[in-house]
mmCIF file of C-alpha atoms in Angstrom:
data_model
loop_
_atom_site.group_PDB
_atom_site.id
_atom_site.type_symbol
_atom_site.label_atom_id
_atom_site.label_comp_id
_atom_site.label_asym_id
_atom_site.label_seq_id
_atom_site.Cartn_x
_atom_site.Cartn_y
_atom_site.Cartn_z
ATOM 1 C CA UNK A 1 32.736 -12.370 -25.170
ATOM 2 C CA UNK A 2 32.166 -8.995 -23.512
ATOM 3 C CA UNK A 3 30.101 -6.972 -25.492
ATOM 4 C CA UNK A 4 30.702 -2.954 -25.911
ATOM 5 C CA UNK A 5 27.865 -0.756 -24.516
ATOM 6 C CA UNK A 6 27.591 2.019 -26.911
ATOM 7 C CA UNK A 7 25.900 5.591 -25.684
ATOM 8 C CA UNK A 8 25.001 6.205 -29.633
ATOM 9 C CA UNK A 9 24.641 3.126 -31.377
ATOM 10 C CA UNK A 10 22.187 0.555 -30.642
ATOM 11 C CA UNK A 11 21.219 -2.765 -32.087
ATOM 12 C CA UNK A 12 16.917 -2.649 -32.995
ATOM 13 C CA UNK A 13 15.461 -6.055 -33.616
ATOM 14 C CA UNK A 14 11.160 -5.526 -35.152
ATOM 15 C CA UNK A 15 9.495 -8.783 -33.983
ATOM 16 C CA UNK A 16 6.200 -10.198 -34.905
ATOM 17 C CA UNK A 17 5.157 -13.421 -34.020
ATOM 18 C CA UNK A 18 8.841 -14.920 -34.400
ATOM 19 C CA UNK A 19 8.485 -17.693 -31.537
ATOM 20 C CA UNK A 20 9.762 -17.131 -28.413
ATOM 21 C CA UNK A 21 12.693 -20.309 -28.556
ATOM 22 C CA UNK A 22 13.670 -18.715 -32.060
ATOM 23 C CA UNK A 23 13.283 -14.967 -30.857
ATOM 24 C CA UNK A 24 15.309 -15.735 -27.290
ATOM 25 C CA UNK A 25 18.031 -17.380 -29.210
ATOM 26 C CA UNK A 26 18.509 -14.523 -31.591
ATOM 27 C CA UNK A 27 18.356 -11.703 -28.947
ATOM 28 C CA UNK A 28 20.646 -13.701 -26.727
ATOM 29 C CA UNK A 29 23.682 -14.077 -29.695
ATOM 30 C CA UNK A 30 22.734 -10.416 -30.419
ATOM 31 C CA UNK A 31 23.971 -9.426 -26.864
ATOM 32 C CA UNK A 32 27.144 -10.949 -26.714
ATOM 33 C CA UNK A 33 27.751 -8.873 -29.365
ATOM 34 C CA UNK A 34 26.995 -5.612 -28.709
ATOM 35 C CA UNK A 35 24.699 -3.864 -26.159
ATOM 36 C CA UNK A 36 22.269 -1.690 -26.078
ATOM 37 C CA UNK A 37 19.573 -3.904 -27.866
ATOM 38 C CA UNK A 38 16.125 -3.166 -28.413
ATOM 39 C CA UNK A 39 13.615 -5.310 -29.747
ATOM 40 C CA UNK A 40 10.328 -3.618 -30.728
ATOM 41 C CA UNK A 41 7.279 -6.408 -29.678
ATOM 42 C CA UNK A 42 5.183 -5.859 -32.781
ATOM 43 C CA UNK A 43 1.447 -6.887 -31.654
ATOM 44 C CA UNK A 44 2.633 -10.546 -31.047
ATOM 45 C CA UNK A 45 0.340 -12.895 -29.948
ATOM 46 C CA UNK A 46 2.505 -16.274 -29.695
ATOM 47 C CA UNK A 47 4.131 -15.162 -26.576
ATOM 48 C CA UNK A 48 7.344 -14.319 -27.548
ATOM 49 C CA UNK A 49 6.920 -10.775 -25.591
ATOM 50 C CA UNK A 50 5.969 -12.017 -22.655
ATOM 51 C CA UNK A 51 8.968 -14.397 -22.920
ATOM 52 C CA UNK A 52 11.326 -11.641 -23.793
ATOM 53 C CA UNK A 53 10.349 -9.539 -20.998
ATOM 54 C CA UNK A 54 11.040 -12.492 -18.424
ATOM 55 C CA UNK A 55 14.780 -12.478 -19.937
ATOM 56 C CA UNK A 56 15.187 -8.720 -20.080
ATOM 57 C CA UNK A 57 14.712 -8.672 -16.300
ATOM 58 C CA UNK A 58 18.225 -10.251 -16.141
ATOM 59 C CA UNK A 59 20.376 -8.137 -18.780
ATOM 60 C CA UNK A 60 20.621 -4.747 -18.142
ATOM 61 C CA UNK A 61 21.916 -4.219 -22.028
ATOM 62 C CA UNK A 62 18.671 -5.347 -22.857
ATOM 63 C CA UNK A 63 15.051 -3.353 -23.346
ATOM 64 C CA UNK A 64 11.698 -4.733 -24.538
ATOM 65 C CA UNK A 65 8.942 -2.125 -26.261
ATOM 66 C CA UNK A 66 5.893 -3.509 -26.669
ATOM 67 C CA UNK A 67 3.029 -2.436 -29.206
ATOM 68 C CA UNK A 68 -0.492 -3.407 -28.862
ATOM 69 C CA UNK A 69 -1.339 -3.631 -32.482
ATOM 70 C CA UNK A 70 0.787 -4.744 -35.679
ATOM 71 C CA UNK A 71 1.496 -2.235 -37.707
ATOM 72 C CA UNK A 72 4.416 -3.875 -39.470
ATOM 73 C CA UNK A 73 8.380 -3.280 -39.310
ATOM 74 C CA UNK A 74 8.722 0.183 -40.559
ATOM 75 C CA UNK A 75 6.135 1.454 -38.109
ATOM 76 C CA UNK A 76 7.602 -0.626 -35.513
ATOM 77 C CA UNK A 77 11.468 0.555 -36.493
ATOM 78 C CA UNK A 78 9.981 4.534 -36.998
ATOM 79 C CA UNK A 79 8.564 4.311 -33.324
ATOM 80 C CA UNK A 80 11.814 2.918 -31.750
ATOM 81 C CA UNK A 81 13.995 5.218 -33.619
ATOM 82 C CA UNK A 82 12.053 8.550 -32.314
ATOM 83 C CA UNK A 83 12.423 7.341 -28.881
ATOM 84 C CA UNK A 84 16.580 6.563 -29.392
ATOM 85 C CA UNK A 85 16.774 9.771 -30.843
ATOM 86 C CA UNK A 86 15.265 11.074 -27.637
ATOM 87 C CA UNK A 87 17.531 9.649 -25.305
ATOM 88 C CA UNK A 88 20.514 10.789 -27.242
ATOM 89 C CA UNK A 89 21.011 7.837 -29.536
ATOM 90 C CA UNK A 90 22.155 8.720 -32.851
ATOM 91 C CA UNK A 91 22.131 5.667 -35.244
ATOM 92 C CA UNK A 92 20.564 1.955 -35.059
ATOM 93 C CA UNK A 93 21.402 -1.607 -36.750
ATOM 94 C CA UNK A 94 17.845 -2.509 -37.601
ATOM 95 C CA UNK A 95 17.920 -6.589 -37.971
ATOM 96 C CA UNK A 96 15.572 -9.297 -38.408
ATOM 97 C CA UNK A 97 14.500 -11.332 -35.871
ATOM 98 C CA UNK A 98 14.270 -14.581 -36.998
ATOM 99 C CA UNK A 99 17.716 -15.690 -36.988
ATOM 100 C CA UNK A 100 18.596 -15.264 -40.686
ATOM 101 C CA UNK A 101 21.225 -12.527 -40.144
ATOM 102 C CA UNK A 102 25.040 -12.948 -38.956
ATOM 103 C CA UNK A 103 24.997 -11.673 -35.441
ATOM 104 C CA UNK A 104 29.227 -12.004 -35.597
ATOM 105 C CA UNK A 105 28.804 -8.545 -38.163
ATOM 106 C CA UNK A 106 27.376 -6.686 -35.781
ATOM 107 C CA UNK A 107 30.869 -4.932 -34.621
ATOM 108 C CA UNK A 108 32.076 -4.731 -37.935
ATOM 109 C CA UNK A 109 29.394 -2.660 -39.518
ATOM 110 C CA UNK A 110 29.537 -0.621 -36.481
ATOM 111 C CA UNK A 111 32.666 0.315 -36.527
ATOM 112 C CA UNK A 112 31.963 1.431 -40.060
ATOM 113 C CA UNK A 113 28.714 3.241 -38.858
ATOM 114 C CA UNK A 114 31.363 5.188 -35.904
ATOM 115 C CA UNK A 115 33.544 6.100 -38.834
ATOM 116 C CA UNK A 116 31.586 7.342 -41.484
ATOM 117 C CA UNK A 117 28.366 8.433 -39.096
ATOM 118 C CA UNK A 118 26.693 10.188 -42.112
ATOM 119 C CA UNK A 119 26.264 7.122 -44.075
ATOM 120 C CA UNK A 120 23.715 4.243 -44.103
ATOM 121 C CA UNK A 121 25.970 1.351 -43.918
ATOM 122 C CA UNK A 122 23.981 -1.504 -46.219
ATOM 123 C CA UNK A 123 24.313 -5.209 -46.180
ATOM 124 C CA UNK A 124 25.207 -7.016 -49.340
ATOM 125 C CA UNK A 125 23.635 -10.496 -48.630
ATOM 126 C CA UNK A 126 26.234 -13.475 -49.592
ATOM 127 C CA UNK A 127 23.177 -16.454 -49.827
ATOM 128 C CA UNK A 128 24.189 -20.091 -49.267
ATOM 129 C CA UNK A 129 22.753 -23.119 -51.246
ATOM 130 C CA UNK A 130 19.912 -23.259 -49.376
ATOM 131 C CA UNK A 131 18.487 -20.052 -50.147
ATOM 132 C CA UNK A 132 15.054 -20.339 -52.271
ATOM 133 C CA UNK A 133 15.404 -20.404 -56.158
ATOM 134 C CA UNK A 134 12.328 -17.693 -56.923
ATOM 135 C CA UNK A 135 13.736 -15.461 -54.230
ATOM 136 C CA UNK A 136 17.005 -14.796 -55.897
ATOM 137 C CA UNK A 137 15.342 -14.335 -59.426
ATOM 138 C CA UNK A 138 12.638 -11.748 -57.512
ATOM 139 C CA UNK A 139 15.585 -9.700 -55.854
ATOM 140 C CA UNK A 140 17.459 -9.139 -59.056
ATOM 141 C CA UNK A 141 14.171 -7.745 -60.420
ATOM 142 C CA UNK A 142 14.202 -5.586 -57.152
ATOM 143 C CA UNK A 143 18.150 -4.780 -57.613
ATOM 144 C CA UNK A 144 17.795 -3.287 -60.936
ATOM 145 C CA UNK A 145 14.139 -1.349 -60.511
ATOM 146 C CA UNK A 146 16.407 0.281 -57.757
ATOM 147 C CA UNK A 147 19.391 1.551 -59.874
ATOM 148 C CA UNK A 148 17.012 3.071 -62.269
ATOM 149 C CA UNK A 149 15.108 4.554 -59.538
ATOM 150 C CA UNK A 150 18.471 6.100 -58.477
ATOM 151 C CA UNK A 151 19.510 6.981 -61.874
ATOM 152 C CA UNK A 152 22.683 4.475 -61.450
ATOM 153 C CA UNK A 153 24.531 2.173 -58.842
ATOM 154 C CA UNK A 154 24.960 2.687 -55.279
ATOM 155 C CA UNK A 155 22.720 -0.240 -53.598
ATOM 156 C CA UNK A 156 23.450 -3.125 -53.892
ATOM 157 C CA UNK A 157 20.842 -4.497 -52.190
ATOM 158 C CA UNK A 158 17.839 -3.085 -51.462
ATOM 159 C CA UNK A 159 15.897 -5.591 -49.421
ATOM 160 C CA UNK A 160 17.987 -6.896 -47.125
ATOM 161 C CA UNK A 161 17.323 -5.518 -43.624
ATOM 162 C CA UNK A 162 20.636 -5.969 -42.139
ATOM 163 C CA UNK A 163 21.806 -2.427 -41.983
ATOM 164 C CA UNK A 164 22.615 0.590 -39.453
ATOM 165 C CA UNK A 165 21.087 3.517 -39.988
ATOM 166 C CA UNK A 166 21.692 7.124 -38.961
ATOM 167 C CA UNK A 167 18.637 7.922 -36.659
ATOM 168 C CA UNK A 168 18.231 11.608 -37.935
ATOM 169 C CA UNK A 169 17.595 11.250 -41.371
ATOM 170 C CA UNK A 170 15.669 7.773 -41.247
ATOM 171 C CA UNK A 171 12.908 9.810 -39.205
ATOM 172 C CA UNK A 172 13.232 13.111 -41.511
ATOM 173 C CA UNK A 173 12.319 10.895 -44.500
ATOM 174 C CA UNK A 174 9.905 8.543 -42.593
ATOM 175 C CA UNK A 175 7.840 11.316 -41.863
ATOM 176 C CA UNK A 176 7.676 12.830 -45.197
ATOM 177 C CA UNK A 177 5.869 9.633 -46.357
ATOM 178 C CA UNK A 178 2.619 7.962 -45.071
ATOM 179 C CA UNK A 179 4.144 4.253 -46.965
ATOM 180 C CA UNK A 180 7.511 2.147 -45.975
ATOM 181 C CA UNK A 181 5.255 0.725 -42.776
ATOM 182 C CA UNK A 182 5.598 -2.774 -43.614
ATOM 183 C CA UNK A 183 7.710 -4.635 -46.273
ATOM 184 C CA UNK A 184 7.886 -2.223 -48.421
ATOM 185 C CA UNK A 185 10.267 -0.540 -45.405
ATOM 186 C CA UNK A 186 13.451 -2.132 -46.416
ATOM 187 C CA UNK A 187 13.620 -0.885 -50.581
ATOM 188 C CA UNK A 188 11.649 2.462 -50.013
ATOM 189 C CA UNK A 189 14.363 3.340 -47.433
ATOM 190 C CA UNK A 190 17.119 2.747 -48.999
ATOM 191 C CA UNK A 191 15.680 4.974 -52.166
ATOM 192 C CA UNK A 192 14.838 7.824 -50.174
ATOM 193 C CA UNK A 193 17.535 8.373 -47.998
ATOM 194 C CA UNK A 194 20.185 7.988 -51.092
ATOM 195 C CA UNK A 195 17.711 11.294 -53.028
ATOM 196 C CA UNK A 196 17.761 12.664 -49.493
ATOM 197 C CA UNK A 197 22.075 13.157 -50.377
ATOM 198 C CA UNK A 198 22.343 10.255 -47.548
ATOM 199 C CA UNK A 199 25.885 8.202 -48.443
ATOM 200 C CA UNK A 200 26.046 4.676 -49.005
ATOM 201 C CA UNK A 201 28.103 1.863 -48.077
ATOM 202 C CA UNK A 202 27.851 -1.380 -48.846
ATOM 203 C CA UNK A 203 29.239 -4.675 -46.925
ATOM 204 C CA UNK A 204 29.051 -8.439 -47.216
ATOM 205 C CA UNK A 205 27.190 -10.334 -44.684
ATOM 206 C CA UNK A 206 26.032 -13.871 -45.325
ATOM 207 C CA UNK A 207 22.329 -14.524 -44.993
ATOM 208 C CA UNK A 208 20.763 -17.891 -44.320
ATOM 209 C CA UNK A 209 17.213 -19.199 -44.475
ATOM 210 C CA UNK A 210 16.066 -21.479 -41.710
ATOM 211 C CA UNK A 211 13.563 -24.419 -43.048
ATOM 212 C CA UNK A 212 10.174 -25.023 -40.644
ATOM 213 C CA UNK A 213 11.916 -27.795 -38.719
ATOM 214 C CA UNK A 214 14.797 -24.805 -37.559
ATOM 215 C CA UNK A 215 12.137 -22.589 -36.456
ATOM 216 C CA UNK A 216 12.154 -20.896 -39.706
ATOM 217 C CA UNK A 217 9.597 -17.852 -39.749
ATOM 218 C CA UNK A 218 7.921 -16.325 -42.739
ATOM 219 C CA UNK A 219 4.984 -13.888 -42.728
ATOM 220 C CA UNK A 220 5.500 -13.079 -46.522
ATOM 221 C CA UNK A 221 2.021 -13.020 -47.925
ATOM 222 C CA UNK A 222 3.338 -13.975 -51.847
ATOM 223 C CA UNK A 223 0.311 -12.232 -53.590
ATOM 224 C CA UNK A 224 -0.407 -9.315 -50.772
ATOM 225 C CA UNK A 225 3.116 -8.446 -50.139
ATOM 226 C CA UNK A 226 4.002 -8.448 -54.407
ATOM 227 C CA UNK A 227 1.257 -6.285 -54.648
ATOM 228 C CA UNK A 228 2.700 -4.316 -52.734
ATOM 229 C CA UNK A 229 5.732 -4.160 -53.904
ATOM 230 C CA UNK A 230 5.039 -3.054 -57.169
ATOM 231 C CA UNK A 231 2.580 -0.294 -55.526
ATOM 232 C CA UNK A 232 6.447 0.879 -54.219
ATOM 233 C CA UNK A 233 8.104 0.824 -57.241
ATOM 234 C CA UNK A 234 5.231 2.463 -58.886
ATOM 235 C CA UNK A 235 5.300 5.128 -57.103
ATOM 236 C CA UNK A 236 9.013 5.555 -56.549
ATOM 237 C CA UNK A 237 9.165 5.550 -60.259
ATOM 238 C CA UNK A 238 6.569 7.975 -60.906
ATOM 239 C CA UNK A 239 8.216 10.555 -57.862
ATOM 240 C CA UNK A 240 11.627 10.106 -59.267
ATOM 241 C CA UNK A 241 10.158 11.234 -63.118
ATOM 242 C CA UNK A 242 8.268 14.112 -61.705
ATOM 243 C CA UNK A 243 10.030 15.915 -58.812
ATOM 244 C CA UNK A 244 12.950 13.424 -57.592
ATOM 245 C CA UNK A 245 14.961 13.245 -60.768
ATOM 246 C CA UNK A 246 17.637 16.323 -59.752
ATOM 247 C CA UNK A 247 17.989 14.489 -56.259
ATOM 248 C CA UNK A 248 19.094 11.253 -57.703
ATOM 249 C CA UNK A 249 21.426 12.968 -60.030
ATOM 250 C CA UNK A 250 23.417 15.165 -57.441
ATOM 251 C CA UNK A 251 23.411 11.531 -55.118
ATOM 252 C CA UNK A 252 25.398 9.575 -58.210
ATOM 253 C CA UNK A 253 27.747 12.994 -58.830
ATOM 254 C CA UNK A 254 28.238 13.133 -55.774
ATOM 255 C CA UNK A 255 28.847 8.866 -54.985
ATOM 256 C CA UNK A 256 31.294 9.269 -57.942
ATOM 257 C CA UNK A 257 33.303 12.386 -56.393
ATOM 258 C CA UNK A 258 33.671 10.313 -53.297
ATOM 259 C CA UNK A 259 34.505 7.002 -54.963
ATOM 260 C CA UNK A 260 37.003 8.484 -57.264
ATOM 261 C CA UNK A 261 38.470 10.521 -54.229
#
């Protein structure tokens, strides 16, 4: 398969620690795909950078941007996405690294991306048996704290990652916040480009979790990483009561307008 090289849409893989069979694997799918890919080396120390950079030598569709110090996937996604911008790039799939999302979707929410390039195309995560029990239960929780922080519908998934952004206004709203560095980069996103009048549109992409003996990768912390989600909502919560309420209200009028169109 031949894969398009695109002057303003790129695919950006975040990568910390991922191992470098697992990380190879996923970048190498990723490029029969599409090209340019980017993968952002997130102060790895397992090797999977230096690994990655031996491979990019040989694909031109490929480049490797390495950070010295972890600073988690929104800071890694924030400083790849200022430096696509700069080189005329105008929107990015952002994508784990860790083999869990369908590389064969890449085109298709592209394509979507090329035709609508004002919206933030969204993956709606179809799960198969194997996915984890209290994860499910957890993203509901996530799913409906969402709608309420957007005064209705409109995301239908908030934490998966899967999803091409326009480069523009991810940066505009990055940089009015000091949070969204690390997990919370995903939900906080999503809620702040929709007040920001930012369309959404949401498509099915399956989602599978690799067990430890497929290379399966987790740096979830379950206590550090809930505390900070609830930090998020917290304060999402408390912006959208004070100041953000109006914003949310002219996104669903305006959602509706377009969906009844």
């Amino acid at each position: 398969m031949n894969a398009p090289v695109s002057k303003t849409h790129l695919v950006l893989i975040p990568s910390y620690n991922t191992g470098a069979r697992l990380l190879l694997e996923t970048v190498g799918n990723v490029l029969a795909h599409w090209a340019p890919v980017w993968v952002v080396i997130d102060g790895s120390t397992d090797g999977s950078g230096e690994a990655l950079q031996i491979f990019a030598a040989s694909q031109p569709g490929l480049r490797v941007i390495v950070r010295d110090k972890n600073s988690g996937k929104g800071a890694s996604v924030l400083h790849a996405a200022r430096l696509a911008l700069a080189e005329g790039f105008t929107h990015a799939l952002v994508m784990d690294a860790d083999g869990q999302h369908p590389v064969g979707r890449i085109r298709d929410f592209m394509a979507v991306s090329q035709a609508e390039p004002a919206a933030l195309v969204l993956g709606k995560p179809v799960f198969g048996p194997e996915a984890p029990l209290v994860r499910l239960k957890g993203r509901k929780l996530s799913i409906g704290l969402v709608h309420f922080e957007c005064l209705g519908d409109g995301i239908d998934d908030p934490l998966f990652g899967f999803r091409v952004y326009p480069l523009a206004p991810l940066v505009d709203v990055m940089r009015r916040t000091w949070f969204a560095r690390r997990y919370d980069f995903d939900p906080e996103l999503a809620v702040r480009l929709f007040w920001a009048g930012v369309p959404a549109i949401n498509l099915p992409a399956a989602c599978k979790y690799l067990s430890r003996t497929e290379g399966g990768i987790s740096h979830f912390h379950y206590l550090r990483d809930n505390l900070r989600m609830i930090w998020l909502h917290t304060r999402l919560i408390t912006a959208l009561l004070l100041h953000k309420w109006p914003a949310a209200r002219r996104a669903q009028k305006k959602r509706k307008q377009q969906s009844s169109a």
